[in-house]
PDB file of C-alpha atoms in Angstrom:
ATOM      1  CA  UNK A  77      94.295  82.874 118.584  1.00  0.00           C
ATOM      2  CA  UNK A  78      97.220  84.837 120.055  1.00  0.00           C
ATOM      3  CA  UNK A  79      98.769  87.657 118.251  1.00  0.00           C
ATOM      4  CA  UNK A  80     102.516  88.131 118.474  1.00  0.00           C
ATOM      5  CA  UNK A  81     103.485  91.814 118.666  1.00  0.00           C
ATOM      6  CA  UNK A  82     106.856  92.742 117.236  1.00  0.00           C
ATOM      7  CA  UNK A  83     109.019  94.184 119.986  1.00  0.00           C
ATOM      8  CA  UNK A  84     110.803  96.358 117.457  1.00  0.00           C
ATOM      9  CA  UNK A  85     107.493  97.902 116.281  1.00  0.00           C
ATOM     10  CA  UNK A  86     106.657  98.725 119.830  1.00  0.00           C
ATOM     11  CA  UNK A  87     110.044 100.230 120.253  1.00  0.00           C
ATOM     12  CA  UNK A  88     109.412 102.499 117.173  1.00  0.00           C
ATOM     13  CA  UNK A  89     106.115 103.643 118.600  1.00  0.00           C
ATOM     14  CA  UNK A  90     107.744 104.460 121.997  1.00  0.00           C
ATOM     15  CA  UNK A  91     110.513 106.389 120.225  1.00  0.00           C
ATOM     16  CA  UNK A  92     107.961 108.490 118.255  1.00  0.00           C
ATOM     17  CA  UNK A  93     106.045 109.280 121.460  1.00  0.00           C
ATOM     18  CA  UNK A  94     109.352 110.303 123.147  1.00  0.00           C
ATOM     19  CA  UNK A  95     110.113 112.479 120.203  1.00  0.00           C
ATOM     20  CA  UNK A  96     106.746 114.169 120.590  1.00  0.00           C
ATOM     21  CA  UNK A  97     106.983 114.903 124.382  1.00  0.00           C
ATOM     22  CA  UNK A  98     110.776 115.452 124.441  1.00  0.00           C
ATOM     23  CA  UNK A  99     111.874 116.792 121.025  1.00  0.00           C
ATOM     24  CA  UNK A 100     114.526 118.992 122.773  1.00  0.00           C
ATOM     25  CA  UNK A 101     116.821 115.885 123.161  1.00  0.00           C
ATOM     26  CA  UNK A 102     117.028 115.572 119.374  1.00  0.00           C
ATOM     27  CA  UNK A 103     117.464 119.106 118.127  1.00  0.00           C
ATOM     28  CA  UNK A 104     120.732 120.692 117.110  1.00  0.00           C
ATOM     29  CA  UNK A 105     121.062 122.747 120.267  1.00  0.00           C
ATOM     30  CA  UNK A 106     120.681 119.660 122.485  1.00  0.00           C
ATOM     31  CA  UNK A 107     123.547 118.799 124.848  1.00  0.00           C
ATOM     32  CA  UNK A 108     122.970 115.120 124.046  1.00  0.00           C
ATOM     33  CA  UNK A 109     125.282 114.452 121.006  1.00  0.00           C
ATOM     34  CA  UNK A 110     122.712 112.370 119.115  1.00  0.00           C
ATOM     35  CA  UNK A 111     124.173 113.355 115.715  1.00  0.00           C
ATOM     36  CA  UNK A 112     127.660 112.208 116.790  1.00  0.00           C
ATOM     37  CA  UNK A 113     126.362 109.104 118.335  1.00  0.00           C
ATOM     38  CA  UNK A 114     124.336 108.044 115.260  1.00  0.00           C
ATOM     39  CA  UNK A 115     127.229 108.986 112.884  1.00  0.00           C
ATOM     40  CA  UNK A 116     129.663 106.749 114.915  1.00  0.00           C
ATOM     41  CA  UNK A 117     127.031 104.066 115.155  1.00  0.00           C
ATOM     42  CA  UNK A 118     126.422 104.134 111.335  1.00  0.00           C
ATOM     43  CA  UNK A 119     130.167 103.817 110.680  1.00  0.00           C
ATOM     44  CA  UNK A 120     130.383 100.918 113.126  1.00  0.00           C
ATOM     45  CA  UNK A 121     127.445  99.225 111.347  1.00  0.00           C
ATOM     46  CA  UNK A 122     129.250  99.465 108.019  1.00  0.00           C
ATOM     47  CA  UNK A 123     132.468  98.308 109.531  1.00  0.00           C
ATOM     48  CA  UNK A 124     130.729  95.201 110.856  1.00  0.00           C
ATOM     49  CA  UNK A 125     129.202  94.751 107.345  1.00  0.00           C
ATOM     50  CA  UNK A 126     132.655  94.837 105.915  1.00  0.00           C
ATOM     51  CA  UNK A 127     133.647  92.111 108.380  1.00  0.00           C
ATOM     52  CA  UNK A 128     130.785  89.896 107.321  1.00  0.00           C
ATOM     53  CA  UNK A 129     130.949  90.587 103.570  1.00  0.00           C
ATOM     54  CA  UNK A 130     132.320  88.067 101.275  1.00  0.00           C
ATOM     55  CA  UNK A 131     134.605  89.760  98.698  1.00  0.00           C
ATOM     56  CA  UNK A 132     133.515  87.246  95.981  1.00  0.00           C
ATOM     57  CA  UNK A 133     129.889  88.004  96.651  1.00  0.00           C
ATOM     58  CA  UNK A 134     130.660  91.778  96.560  1.00  0.00           C
ATOM     59  CA  UNK A 135     132.172  91.518  93.139  1.00  0.00           C
ATOM     60  CA  UNK A 136     129.283  89.370  91.949  1.00  0.00           C
ATOM     61  CA  UNK A 137     126.771  91.951  93.465  1.00  0.00           C
ATOM     62  CA  UNK A 138     128.281  94.820  91.522  1.00  0.00           C
ATOM     63  CA  UNK A 139     127.805  92.953  88.269  1.00  0.00           C
ATOM     64  CA  UNK A 140     124.028  92.612  88.966  1.00  0.00           C
ATOM     65  CA  UNK A 141     123.089  95.191  86.276  1.00  0.00           C
ATOM     66  CA  UNK A 142     119.404  94.248  86.237  1.00  0.00           C
ATOM     67  CA  UNK A 143     119.133  95.132  89.990  1.00  0.00           C
ATOM     68  CA  UNK A 144     121.032  98.329  89.586  1.00  0.00           C
ATOM     69  CA  UNK A 145     118.889  99.511  86.557  1.00  0.00           C
ATOM     70  CA  UNK A 146     115.704  98.760  88.546  1.00  0.00           C
ATOM     71  CA  UNK A 147     116.773 100.663  91.684  1.00  0.00           C
ATOM     72  CA  UNK A 148     118.010 103.701  89.823  1.00  0.00           C
ATOM     73  CA  UNK A 149     115.095 103.514  87.384  1.00  0.00           C
ATOM     74  CA  UNK A 150     112.648 103.472  90.329  1.00  0.00           C
ATOM     75  CA  UNK A 151     114.506 106.377  91.934  1.00  0.00           C
ATOM     76  CA  UNK A 152     114.859 108.710  89.075  1.00  0.00           C
ATOM     77  CA  UNK A 153     112.218 107.650  86.598  1.00  0.00           C
ATOM     78  CA  UNK A 154     109.289 105.856  88.208  1.00  0.00           C
ATOM     79  CA  UNK A 155     108.870 108.339  90.993  1.00  0.00           C
ATOM     80  CA  UNK A 156     108.892 111.447  88.811  1.00  0.00           C
ATOM     81  CA  UNK A 157     106.729 109.906  86.035  1.00  0.00           C
ATOM     82  CA  UNK A 158     104.065 108.926  88.572  1.00  0.00           C
ATOM     83  CA  UNK A 159     103.821 112.442  89.882  1.00  0.00           C
ATOM     84  CA  UNK A 160     103.839 113.884  86.387  1.00  0.00           C
ATOM     85  CA  UNK A 161     100.624 111.933  85.665  1.00  0.00           C
ATOM     86  CA  UNK A 162      98.936 114.218  88.169  1.00  0.00           C
ATOM     87  CA  UNK A 163      99.995 117.444  86.736  1.00  0.00           C
ATOM     88  CA  UNK A 164      96.912 117.855  84.421  1.00  0.00           C
ATOM     89  CA  UNK A 165      94.771 117.832  87.659  1.00  0.00           C
ATOM     90  CA  UNK A 166      96.151 121.101  88.892  1.00  0.00           C
ATOM     91  CA  UNK A 167      93.546 123.845  88.928  1.00  0.00           C
ATOM     92  CA  UNK A 168      95.054 126.686  91.178  1.00  0.00           C
ATOM     93  CA  UNK A 169      98.195 128.086  92.541  1.00  0.00           C
ATOM     94  CA  UNK A 170      97.859 126.269  95.864  1.00  0.00           C
ATOM     95  CA  UNK A 171      97.573 122.943  94.098  1.00  0.00           C
ATOM     96  CA  UNK A 172     100.567 123.925  91.999  1.00  0.00           C
ATOM     97  CA  UNK A 173     102.707 124.373  95.114  1.00  0.00           C
ATOM     98  CA  UNK A 174     101.583 121.024  96.555  1.00  0.00           C
ATOM     99  CA  UNK A 175     102.247 119.312  93.263  1.00  0.00           C
ATOM    100  CA  UNK A 176     105.700 120.866  93.043  1.00  0.00           C
ATOM    101  CA  UNK A 177     106.454 119.675  96.531  1.00  0.00           C
ATOM    102  CA  UNK A 178     105.617 116.084  95.626  1.00  0.00           C
ATOM    103  CA  UNK A 179     107.589 116.364  92.399  1.00  0.00           C
ATOM    104  CA  UNK A 180     110.598 117.688  94.440  1.00  0.00           C
ATOM    105  CA  UNK A 181     110.266 114.584  96.566  1.00  0.00           C
ATOM    106  CA  UNK A 182     110.059 112.273  93.612  1.00  0.00           C
ATOM    107  CA  UNK A 183     113.165 113.791  91.860  1.00  0.00           C
ATOM    108  CA  UNK A 184     115.409 113.276  94.901  1.00  0.00           C
ATOM    109  CA  UNK A 185     118.114 110.534  95.174  1.00  0.00           C
ATOM    110  CA  UNK A 186     118.117 107.691  97.656  1.00  0.00           C
ATOM    111  CA  UNK A 187     119.823 107.812 101.008  1.00  0.00           C
ATOM    112  CA  UNK A 188     122.653 105.481 102.061  1.00  0.00           C
ATOM    113  CA  UNK A 189     122.716 104.769 105.765  1.00  0.00           C
ATOM    114  CA  UNK A 190     119.104 103.808 106.429  1.00  0.00           C
ATOM    115  CA  UNK A 191     118.659 102.036 103.050  1.00  0.00           C
ATOM    116  CA  UNK A 192     121.620  99.695 103.729  1.00  0.00           C
ATOM    117  CA  UNK A 193     120.741  99.201 107.362  1.00  0.00           C
ATOM    118  CA  UNK A 194     117.245  98.119 106.518  1.00  0.00           C
ATOM    119  CA  UNK A 195     118.427  95.859 103.739  1.00  0.00           C
ATOM    120  CA  UNK A 196     120.821  94.166 106.080  1.00  0.00           C
ATOM    121  CA  UNK A 197     118.184  93.742 108.770  1.00  0.00           C
ATOM    122  CA  UNK A 198     115.913  92.015 106.221  1.00  0.00           C
ATOM    123  CA  UNK A 199     118.704  89.803 104.943  1.00  0.00           C
ATOM    124  CA  UNK A 200     118.805  91.366 101.512  1.00  0.00           C
ATOM    125  CA  UNK A 201     121.766  91.995  99.134  1.00  0.00           C
ATOM    126  CA  UNK A 202     123.890  94.298 101.266  1.00  0.00           C
ATOM    127  CA  UNK A 203     126.727  94.830  98.782  1.00  0.00           C
ATOM    128  CA  UNK A 204     124.247  95.773  96.026  1.00  0.00           C
ATOM    129  CA  UNK A 205     122.453  98.040  98.524  1.00  0.00           C
ATOM    130  CA  UNK A 206     125.680  99.896  99.378  1.00  0.00           C
ATOM    131  CA  UNK A 207     126.504 100.277  95.663  1.00  0.00           C
ATOM    132  CA  UNK A 208     123.055 101.453  94.685  1.00  0.00           C
ATOM    133  CA  UNK A 209     122.490 103.887  97.583  1.00  0.00           C
ATOM    134  CA  UNK A 210     125.924 105.304  97.213  1.00  0.00           C
ATOM    135  CA  UNK A 211     125.760 105.849  93.439  1.00  0.00           C
ATOM    136  CA  UNK A 212     122.223 107.360  93.746  1.00  0.00           C
ATOM    137  CA  UNK A 213     123.526 110.429  95.505  1.00  0.00           C
ATOM    138  CA  UNK A 214     126.068 111.003  92.851  1.00  0.00           C
ATOM    139  CA  UNK A 215     123.516 110.562  90.086  1.00  0.00           C
ATOM    140  CA  UNK A 216     121.169 112.907  91.901  1.00  0.00           C
ATOM    141  CA  UNK A 217     123.596 115.835  91.590  1.00  0.00           C
ATOM    142  CA  UNK A 218     122.905 115.802  87.960  1.00  0.00           C
ATOM    143  CA  UNK A 219     119.282 114.462  87.499  1.00  0.00           C
ATOM    144  CA  UNK A 220     117.490 116.165  90.409  1.00  0.00           C
ATOM    145  CA  UNK A 221     118.324 119.710  89.198  1.00  0.00           C
ATOM    146  CA  UNK A 222     117.490 118.690  85.619  1.00  0.00           C
ATOM    147  CA  UNK A 223     114.066 117.358  86.614  1.00  0.00           C
ATOM    148  CA  UNK A 224     113.281 120.345  88.720  1.00  0.00           C
ATOM    149  CA  UNK A 225     114.627 122.736  86.130  1.00  0.00           C
ATOM    150  CA  UNK A 226     111.592 121.794  83.963  1.00  0.00           C
ATOM    151  CA  UNK A 227     109.253 123.538  86.444  1.00  0.00           C
ATOM    152  CA  UNK A 228     111.322 125.967  88.511  1.00  0.00           C
ATOM    153  CA  UNK A 229     112.227 129.241  86.871  1.00  0.00           C
ATOM    154  CA  UNK A 230     115.583 130.079  88.273  1.00  0.00           C
ATOM    155  CA  UNK A 231     118.178 127.621  89.527  1.00  0.00           C
ATOM    156  CA  UNK A 232     121.476 128.323  91.151  1.00  0.00           C
ATOM    157  CA  UNK A 233     124.101 125.669  90.544  1.00  0.00           C
ATOM    158  CA  UNK A 234     126.982 126.947  92.560  1.00  0.00           C
ATOM    159  CA  UNK A 235     126.384 124.995  95.698  1.00  0.00           C
ATOM    160  CA  UNK A 236     129.310 122.949  97.004  1.00  0.00           C
ATOM    161  CA  UNK A 237     128.496 119.270  97.606  1.00  0.00           C
ATOM    162  CA  UNK A 238     132.013 118.297  98.545  1.00  0.00           C
ATOM    163  CA  UNK A 239     131.283 118.192 102.207  1.00  0.00           C
ATOM    164  CA  UNK A 240     128.448 115.710 101.710  1.00  0.00           C
ATOM    165  CA  UNK A 241     130.428 113.334  99.686  1.00  0.00           C
ATOM    166  CA  UNK A 242     133.472 113.521 101.928  1.00  0.00           C
ATOM    167  CA  UNK A 243     131.121 112.566 104.747  1.00  0.00           C
ATOM    168  CA  UNK A 244     129.759 109.692 102.602  1.00  0.00           C
ATOM    169  CA  UNK A 245     133.227 108.314 101.962  1.00  0.00           C
ATOM    170  CA  UNK A 246     134.438 108.659 105.549  1.00  0.00           C
ATOM    171  CA  UNK A 247     131.261 107.358 107.208  1.00  0.00           C
ATOM    172  CA  UNK A 248     130.273 104.653 104.705  1.00  0.00           C
ATOM    173  CA  UNK A 249     132.841 103.546 102.221  1.00  0.00           C
ATOM    174  CA  UNK A 250     136.023 103.581 104.490  1.00  0.00           C
ATOM    175  CA  UNK A 251     134.484 101.586 107.283  1.00  0.00           C
ATOM    176  CA  UNK A 252     133.332  98.886 104.785  1.00  0.00           C
ATOM    177  CA  UNK A 253     136.786  98.744 103.312  1.00  0.00           C
ATOM    178  CA  UNK A 254     138.385  98.562 106.768  1.00  0.00           C
ATOM    179  CA  UNK A 255     136.090  95.807 107.609  1.00  0.00           C
ATOM    180  CA  UNK A 256     136.983  93.845 104.493  1.00  0.00           C
ATOM    181  CA  UNK A 257     140.741  94.317 105.141  1.00  0.00           C
ATOM    182  CA  UNK A 258     140.261  93.032 108.734  1.00  0.00           C
ATOM    183  CA  UNK A 259     137.866  90.216 107.732  1.00  0.00           C
ATOM    184  CA  UNK A 260     140.269  87.365 108.059  1.00  0.00           C
ATOM    185  CA  UNK A 261     141.098  88.445 111.600  1.00  0.00           C
ATOM    186  CA  UNK A 262     137.657  89.447 112.919  1.00  0.00           C
ATOM    187  CA  UNK A 263     135.280  87.879 110.401  1.00  0.00           C
ATOM    188  CA  UNK A 264     134.498  84.829 112.551  1.00  0.00           C
ATOM    189  CA  UNK A 265     133.927  87.006 115.611  1.00  0.00           C
ATOM    190  CA  UNK A 266     131.413  89.146 113.682  1.00  0.00           C
ATOM    191  CA  UNK A 267     129.538  86.066 112.397  1.00  0.00           C
ATOM    192  CA  UNK A 268     129.469  84.521 115.867  1.00  0.00           C
ATOM    193  CA  UNK A 269     127.895  87.541 117.420  1.00  0.00           C
ATOM    194  CA  UNK A 270     125.630  88.260 114.535  1.00  0.00           C
ATOM    195  CA  UNK A 271     122.487  88.533 116.769  1.00  0.00           C
ATOM    196  CA  UNK A 272     124.165  91.110 119.019  1.00  0.00           C
ATOM    197  CA  UNK A 273     125.175  93.200 115.967  1.00  0.00           C
ATOM    198  CA  UNK A 274     121.564  93.012 114.767  1.00  0.00           C
ATOM    199  CA  UNK A 275     120.519  94.490 118.061  1.00  0.00           C
ATOM    200  CA  UNK A 276     123.074  97.220 117.609  1.00  0.00           C
ATOM    201  CA  UNK A 277     121.666  97.937 114.126  1.00  0.00           C
ATOM    202  CA  UNK A 278     118.213  98.337 115.447  1.00  0.00           C
ATOM    203  CA  UNK A 279     119.358 100.652 118.254  1.00  0.00           C
ATOM    204  CA  UNK A 280     120.851 103.007 115.687  1.00  0.00           C
ATOM    205  CA  UNK A 281     117.807 102.825 113.517  1.00  0.00           C
ATOM    206  CA  UNK A 282     115.618 103.772 116.521  1.00  0.00           C
ATOM    207  CA  UNK A 283     118.055 106.714 117.149  1.00  0.00           C
ATOM    208  CA  UNK A 284     117.680 107.909 113.551  1.00  0.00           C
ATOM    209  CA  UNK A 285     113.881 107.624 113.823  1.00  0.00           C
ATOM    210  CA  UNK A 286     113.825 109.663 117.018  1.00  0.00           C
ATOM    211  CA  UNK A 287     116.035 112.382 115.512  1.00  0.00           C
ATOM    212  CA  UNK A 288     113.782 112.586 112.427  1.00  0.00           C
ATOM    213  CA  UNK A 289     110.562 112.932 114.355  1.00  0.00           C
ATOM    214  CA  UNK A 290     112.084 115.242 117.054  1.00  0.00           C
ATOM    215  CA  UNK A 291     113.158 117.644 114.454  1.00  0.00           C
ATOM    216  CA  UNK A 292     109.799 117.606 112.815  1.00  0.00           C
ATOM    217  CA  UNK A 293     107.900 118.182 116.107  1.00  0.00           C
ATOM    218  CA  UNK A 294     110.369 120.891 117.309  1.00  0.00           C
ATOM    219  CA  UNK A 295     110.049 122.845 114.018  1.00  0.00           C
ATOM    220  CA  UNK A 296     106.245 122.488 114.092  1.00  0.00           C
ATOM    221  CA  UNK A 297     106.381 121.047 110.624  1.00  0.00           C
ATOM    222  CA  UNK A 298     103.088 119.405 111.142  1.00  0.00           C
ATOM    223  CA  UNK A 299     101.376 122.654 112.038  1.00  0.00           C
ATOM    224  CA  UNK A 300     102.189 124.403 108.729  1.00  0.00           C
ATOM    225  CA  UNK A 301      98.931 123.113 107.257  1.00  0.00           C
ATOM    226  CA  UNK A 302      95.471 122.243 108.566  1.00  0.00           C
ATOM    227  CA  UNK A 303      94.704 118.768 109.813  1.00  0.00           C
ATOM    228  CA  UNK A 304      92.702 117.902 106.674  1.00  0.00           C
ATOM    229  CA  UNK A 305      95.716 119.149 104.480  1.00  0.00           C
ATOM    230  CA  UNK A 306      98.058 117.094 106.549  1.00  0.00           C
ATOM    231  CA  UNK A 307      95.883 113.988 106.298  1.00  0.00           C
ATOM    232  CA  UNK A 308      95.708 114.468 102.532  1.00  0.00           C
ATOM    233  CA  UNK A 309      99.534 114.870 102.304  1.00  0.00           C
ATOM    234  CA  UNK A 310      99.942 111.801 104.527  1.00  0.00           C
ATOM    235  CA  UNK A 311      97.616 109.757 102.407  1.00  0.00           C
ATOM    236  CA  UNK A 312      99.462 111.029  99.311  1.00  0.00           C
ATOM    237  CA  UNK A 313     102.939 110.057 100.456  1.00  0.00           C
ATOM    238  CA  UNK A 314     101.715 106.596 101.792  1.00  0.00           C
ATOM    239  CA  UNK A 315      99.909 105.908  98.423  1.00  0.00           C
ATOM    240  CA  UNK A 316     103.098 106.971  96.480  1.00  0.00           C
ATOM    241  CA  UNK A 317     105.183 104.641  98.654  1.00  0.00           C
ATOM    242  CA  UNK A 318     102.763 101.644  98.190  1.00  0.00           C
ATOM    243  CA  UNK A 319     102.630 102.160  94.444  1.00  0.00           C
ATOM    244  CA  UNK A 320     106.448 102.258  93.974  1.00  0.00           C
ATOM    245  CA  UNK A 321     107.045  99.514  96.472  1.00  0.00           C
ATOM    246  CA  UNK A 322     104.494  97.258  94.646  1.00  0.00           C
ATOM    247  CA  UNK A 323     105.819  98.115  91.165  1.00  0.00           C
ATOM    248  CA  UNK A 324     109.437  97.378  92.140  1.00  0.00           C
ATOM    249  CA  UNK A 325     108.283  94.079  93.634  1.00  0.00           C
ATOM    250  CA  UNK A 326     106.359  93.205  90.411  1.00  0.00           C
ATOM    251  CA  UNK A 327     109.205  94.198  88.135  1.00  0.00           C
ATOM    252  CA  UNK A 328     111.613  92.203  90.364  1.00  0.00           C
ATOM    253  CA  UNK A 329     109.542  89.045  89.861  1.00  0.00           C
ATOM    254  CA  UNK A 330     109.368  89.682  86.026  1.00  0.00           C
ATOM    255  CA  UNK A 331     113.133  90.005  86.006  1.00  0.00           C
ATOM    256  CA  UNK A 332     113.394  86.814  87.925  1.00  0.00           C
ATOM    257  CA  UNK A 333     115.507  88.365  90.718  1.00  0.00           C
ATOM    258  CA  UNK A 334     116.049  86.235  93.808  1.00  0.00           C
ATOM    259  CA  UNK A 335     114.634  87.155  97.187  1.00  0.00           C
ATOM    260  CA  UNK A 336     117.676  88.994  98.448  1.00  0.00           C
ATOM    261  CA  UNK A 337     117.770  91.237  95.299  1.00  0.00           C
ATOM    262  CA  UNK A 338     114.033  91.810  95.473  1.00  0.00           C
ATOM    263  CA  UNK A 339     114.451  93.135  99.008  1.00  0.00           C
ATOM    264  CA  UNK A 340     117.240  95.423  97.898  1.00  0.00           C
ATOM    265  CA  UNK A 341     115.233  96.740  94.950  1.00  0.00           C
ATOM    266  CA  UNK A 342     112.087  97.449  97.063  1.00  0.00           C
ATOM    267  CA  UNK A 343     113.967  99.010  99.991  1.00  0.00           C
ATOM    268  CA  UNK A 344     116.573 101.113  98.022  1.00  0.00           C
ATOM    269  CA  UNK A 345     114.185 101.938  95.206  1.00  0.00           C
ATOM    270  CA  UNK A 346     111.597 103.467  97.527  1.00  0.00           C
ATOM    271  CA  UNK A 347     113.961 105.664  99.687  1.00  0.00           C
ATOM    272  CA  UNK A 348     114.392 109.365  99.392  1.00  0.00           C
ATOM    273  CA  UNK A 349     117.144 111.349 101.073  1.00  0.00           C
ATOM    274  CA  UNK A 350     116.090 113.991 103.596  1.00  0.00           C
ATOM    275  CA  UNK A 351     119.621 115.402 103.687  1.00  0.00           C
ATOM    276  CA  UNK A 352     119.844 115.886  99.886  1.00  0.00           C
ATOM    277  CA  UNK A 353     116.356 117.284  99.974  1.00  0.00           C
ATOM    278  CA  UNK A 354     117.282 119.920 102.384  1.00  0.00           C
ATOM    279  CA  UNK A 355     120.449 120.858 100.400  1.00  0.00           C
ATOM    280  CA  UNK A 356     118.663 120.857  97.061  1.00  0.00           C
ATOM    281  CA  UNK A 357     115.783 122.981  98.522  1.00  0.00           C
ATOM    282  CA  UNK A 358     118.267 125.772  99.212  1.00  0.00           C
ATOM    283  CA  UNK A 359     119.499 125.617  95.650  1.00  0.00           C
ATOM    284  CA  UNK A 360     116.199 125.305  93.869  1.00  0.00           C
ATOM    285  CA  UNK A 361     113.769 127.363  96.058  1.00  0.00           C
ATOM    286  CA  UNK A 362     116.071 129.804  97.996  1.00  0.00           C
ATOM    287  CA  UNK A 363     114.037 131.760 100.549  1.00  0.00           C
ATOM    288  CA  UNK A 364     110.585 131.114  99.081  1.00  0.00           C
ATOM    289  CA  UNK A 365     107.898 131.583 101.574  1.00  0.00           C
ATOM    290  CA  UNK A 366     106.368 128.273 100.604  1.00  0.00           C
ATOM    291  CA  UNK A 367     109.628 126.369 101.374  1.00  0.00           C
ATOM    292  CA  UNK A 368     108.037 124.789 104.408  1.00  0.00           C
ATOM    293  CA  UNK A 369     105.240 123.415 102.267  1.00  0.00           C
ATOM    294  CA  UNK A 370     107.693 122.213  99.744  1.00  0.00           C
ATOM    295  CA  UNK A 371     109.669 120.200 102.358  1.00  0.00           C
ATOM    296  CA  UNK A 372     106.551 118.879 104.169  1.00  0.00           C
ATOM    297  CA  UNK A 373     105.846 115.903 101.802  1.00  0.00           C
ATOM    298  CA  UNK A 374     109.528 114.919 102.008  1.00  0.00           C
ATOM    299  CA  UNK A 375     109.478 115.015 105.858  1.00  0.00           C
ATOM    300  CA  UNK A 376     106.264 112.940 105.924  1.00  0.00           C
ATOM    301  CA  UNK A 377     107.566 110.474 103.328  1.00  0.00           C
ATOM    302  CA  UNK A 378     110.968 110.222 105.092  1.00  0.00           C
ATOM    303  CA  UNK A 379     109.388 109.359 108.499  1.00  0.00           C
ATOM    304  CA  UNK A 380     106.678 107.108 106.917  1.00  0.00           C
ATOM    305  CA  UNK A 381     109.077 105.191 104.833  1.00  0.00           C
ATOM    306  CA  UNK A 382     111.410 104.518 107.728  1.00  0.00           C
ATOM    307  CA  UNK A 383     108.452 103.341 109.841  1.00  0.00           C
ATOM    308  CA  UNK A 384     106.895 101.005 107.216  1.00  0.00           C
ATOM    309  CA  UNK A 385     110.214  99.589 105.979  1.00  0.00           C
ATOM    310  CA  UNK A 386     111.374  99.054 109.575  1.00  0.00           C
ATOM    311  CA  UNK A 387     108.333  96.883 110.195  1.00  0.00           C
ATOM    312  CA  UNK A 388     108.817  94.959 106.936  1.00  0.00           C
ATOM    313  CA  UNK A 389     112.458  94.471 107.558  1.00  0.00           C
ATOM    314  CA  UNK A 390     111.942  93.237 111.030  1.00  0.00           C
ATOM    315  CA  UNK A 391     109.305  90.694 109.758  1.00  0.00           C
ATOM    316  CA  UNK A 392     111.610  89.545 106.892  1.00  0.00           C
ATOM    317  CA  UNK A 393     114.499  89.122 109.286  1.00  0.00           C
ATOM    318  CA  UNK A 394     112.675  86.269 110.994  1.00  0.00           C
TER     319      UNK A 394
END
């Protein structure tokens, strides 16, 4: 029996290996403008989405309140409650720090770009994904500090999020609107070359994956703890992902959501924003010596979730 190996999975592995041996290409001081390329690429992806979106389907997607409640409930309730169940198991200060790091991960909002790209690749409900991933960041401004305020003594709330949401509007919302406005002129072209646009989507995803792993390797984020501790953290984030992914799928079936909505619920409801995590960490933890440990589960979850969802999305796209 022959086993067909997914080319995209191979590409992901190659990208991670490249990030390990050549992390300097993806760091901020690199002369290669990966950030600019990925940002332009993401904007183009959403522009093409706008070209292919049906306005009638978009309006219908926004009215899908069951899906929206499931995604936001998974992001801001299911994740934190699962981690809260482990709090009675804490026995010392070190375990308290690790638990707080996982709870910080659980309290974060979803991220827009990779969530929507993965949903589109898997042929899920893209309009609903755009809506849920976008609104998640706004809800997170309120709910994430509230959740963390239960366990962090001092919280500063004077951080300016304006830049983040201006970037969200410029990079995500405006390209989609522009695509919708130009749909009657370029919509047929976009649908005709759908396979090439999918290849473009995957290329941008690989760039994001490289950037994520390159930053981790360059900052020696994986050397902060011992191998056994890292293995424990890795098992923890994978277990957390599997539980939430399975629960959202189970609830989706109980709510009788169609396949497209189920994909959106499981992909968007399991995503956590590395960007928001970095920003919130400055607000909640300041210059704590354990900040690296606090961010480590988020870094591991971010990279692991992208990797697993990329594989699942690639399979579902076929």
